[in-house]
mmCIF file of C-alpha atoms in Angstrom:
data_model
loop_
_atom_site.group_PDB
_atom_site.id
_atom_site.type_symbol
_atom_site.label_atom_id
_atom_site.label_comp_id
_atom_site.label_asym_id
_atom_site.label_seq_id
_atom_site.Cartn_x
_atom_site.Cartn_y
_atom_site.Cartn_z
ATOM 1 C CA MET Q 11 14.542 -6.571 3.810
ATOM 2 C CA LYS Q 12 13.288 -3.167 2.839
ATOM 3 C CA GLU Q 13 14.112 0.065 4.610
ATOM 4 C CA GLN Q 14 11.058 1.996 5.767
ATOM 5 C CA GLY Q 15 10.737 5.322 7.549
ATOM 6 C CA ALA Q 16 13.158 5.936 10.396
ATOM 7 C CA SER Q 17 15.804 3.419 9.358
ATOM 8 C CA VAL Q 18 13.777 0.471 10.611
ATOM 9 C CA MET Q 19 14.424 -2.654 8.586
ATOM 10 C CA LEU Q 20 11.289 -4.576 7.662
ATOM 11 C CA PRO Q 21 11.051 -7.988 6.059
ATOM 12 C CA ALA Q 22 9.685 -8.175 2.516
ATOM 13 C CA SER Q 23 5.959 -7.634 2.071
ATOM 14 C CA PRO Q 24 3.758 -10.044 4.028
ATOM 15 C CA PHE Q 25 1.227 -9.851 1.199
ATOM 16 C CA ASP Q 26 3.475 -11.334 -1.479
ATOM 17 C CA PRO Q 27 2.582 -15.025 -1.685
ATOM 18 C CA ASP Q 28 5.973 -15.766 -3.253
ATOM 19 C CA VAL Q 29 7.898 -14.482 -0.227
ATOM 20 C CA LYS Q 30 8.985 -17.329 2.002
ATOM 21 C CA TRP Q 31 11.014 -17.168 5.186
ATOM 22 C CA GLN Q 32 14.004 -19.427 5.744
ATOM 23 C CA ASP Q 33 11.697 -21.986 7.350
ATOM 24 C CA GLY Q 34 9.724 -22.135 4.083
ATOM 25 C CA LYS Q 35 6.618 -20.457 5.464
ATOM 26 C CA ASN Q 36 5.122 -17.130 4.467
ATOM 27 C CA GLU Q 37 3.260 -16.488 7.701
ATOM 28 C CA GLY Q 38 4.118 -14.865 11.011
ATOM 29 C CA TYR Q 39 5.168 -11.537 9.470
ATOM 30 C CA PHE Q 40 4.445 -9.434 12.550
ATOM 31 C CA ASP Q 41 6.002 -12.000 14.864
ATOM 32 C CA ARG Q 42 9.281 -11.609 12.988
ATOM 33 C CA LEU Q 43 9.467 -7.827 13.390
ATOM 34 C CA SER Q 44 11.513 -6.188 16.099
ATOM 35 C CA ASP Q 45 9.508 -4.356 18.768
ATOM 36 C CA GLU Q 46 10.511 -1.014 17.246
ATOM 37 C CA ALA Q 47 9.546 -2.073 13.718
ATOM 38 C CA ARG Q 48 6.235 -3.496 14.952
ATOM 39 C CA GLU Q 49 5.440 -0.236 16.756
ATOM 40 C CA LYS Q 50 6.252 1.819 13.638
ATOM 41 C CA MET Q 51 4.159 -0.530 11.487
ATOM 42 C CA VAL Q 52 1.166 -0.183 13.805
ATOM 43 C CA GLU Q 53 1.505 3.622 13.774
ATOM 44 C CA GLU Q 54 1.528 3.628 9.964
ATOM 45 C CA LEU Q 55 -1.453 1.277 9.798
ATOM 46 C CA VAL Q 56 -3.420 3.543 12.143
ATOM 47 C CA ASP Q 57 -2.737 6.491 9.804
ATOM 48 C CA VAL Q 58 -3.897 4.469 6.801
ATOM 49 C CA ILE Q 59 -7.077 3.338 8.567
ATOM 50 C CA VAL Q 60 -7.929 6.916 9.607
ATOM 51 C CA VAL Q 61 -7.523 8.137 6.026
ATOM 52 C CA ALA Q 62 -9.562 5.189 4.729
ATOM 53 C CA GLU Q 63 -12.400 6.064 7.108
ATOM 54 C CA GLN Q 64 -12.289 9.690 5.949
ATOM 55 C CA VAL Q 65 -12.450 8.603 2.313
ATOM 56 C CA LYS Q 66 -15.317 6.235 3.118
ATOM 57 C CA TYR Q 67 -17.221 9.102 4.739
ATOM 58 C CA LEU Q 68 -16.623 11.389 1.752
ATOM 59 C CA HIS Q 69 -17.644 8.684 -0.663
ATOM 60 C CA GLU Q 70 -20.933 8.130 1.180
ATOM 61 C CA LYS Q 71 -21.841 11.710 2.128
ATOM 62 C CA GLU Q 72 -20.323 14.161 -0.330
ATOM 63 C CA PRO Q 73 -21.620 14.406 -3.912
ATOM 64 C CA GLU Q 74 -18.427 16.260 -4.861
ATOM 65 C CA PHE Q 75 -16.476 13.126 -4.110
ATOM 66 C CA LYS Q 76 -17.722 11.635 -7.381
ATOM 67 C CA THR Q 77 -15.564 14.216 -9.191
ATOM 68 C CA ILE Q 78 -12.577 13.285 -7.043
ATOM 69 C CA GLU Q 79 -13.242 9.608 -7.652
ATOM 70 C CA ARG Q 80 -13.347 10.211 -11.425
ATOM 71 C CA LEU Q 81 -10.061 12.153 -11.295
ATOM 72 C CA MET Q 82 -8.459 9.399 -9.218
ATOM 73 C CA THR Q 83 -9.565 6.791 -11.746
ATOM 74 C CA GLU Q 84 -8.172 8.865 -14.596
ATOM 75 C CA LYS Q 85 -4.854 9.251 -12.781
ATOM 76 C CA VAL Q 86 -4.585 5.531 -12.063
ATOM 77 C CA ASN Q 87 -5.373 4.756 -15.705
ATOM 78 C CA ARG Q 88 -2.654 7.187 -16.870
ATOM 79 C CA GLN Q 89 -0.154 5.594 -14.506
ATOM 80 C CA LEU Q 90 -1.071 2.091 -15.681
ATOM 81 C CA LYS Q 91 -0.607 3.164 -19.309
ATOM 82 C CA ARG Q 92 2.772 4.722 -18.443
ATOM 83 C CA ILE Q 93 3.878 1.551 -16.655
ATOM 84 C CA GLU Q 94 2.783 -0.599 -19.586
ATOM 85 C CA LYS Q 95 4.600 1.711 -22.003
ATOM 86 C CA GLU Q 96 7.783 1.515 -19.905
ATOM 87 C CA LYS Q 97 7.440 -2.254 -19.660
ATOM 88 C CA ASN Q 98 7.149 -2.529 -23.473
ATOM 89 C CA TYR Q 99 10.114 -0.174 -23.924
ATOM 90 C CA GLU Q 100 12.356 -2.381 -21.755
ATOM 91 C CA HIS Q 101 11.704 -5.454 -23.917
#
């Protein structure tokens, strides 16, 4: 389990196909959360969806967003290079 936010313990990522529960299945993630953890998860998802909608709007309506998009791509590429460099250093 991973600790998230206000000391609520969450099971490992539901999106990792290698994660299996004790019953051998990797489904039913939200069913396995406590009520408190489920509520916190929903609150976080709502925040993410709101931001995603804002980004979608900017992407469609604001020409300046192309500059932001380019900078984001450059940042991601730098991070990927750093990760690859660290990965090569460890071996």
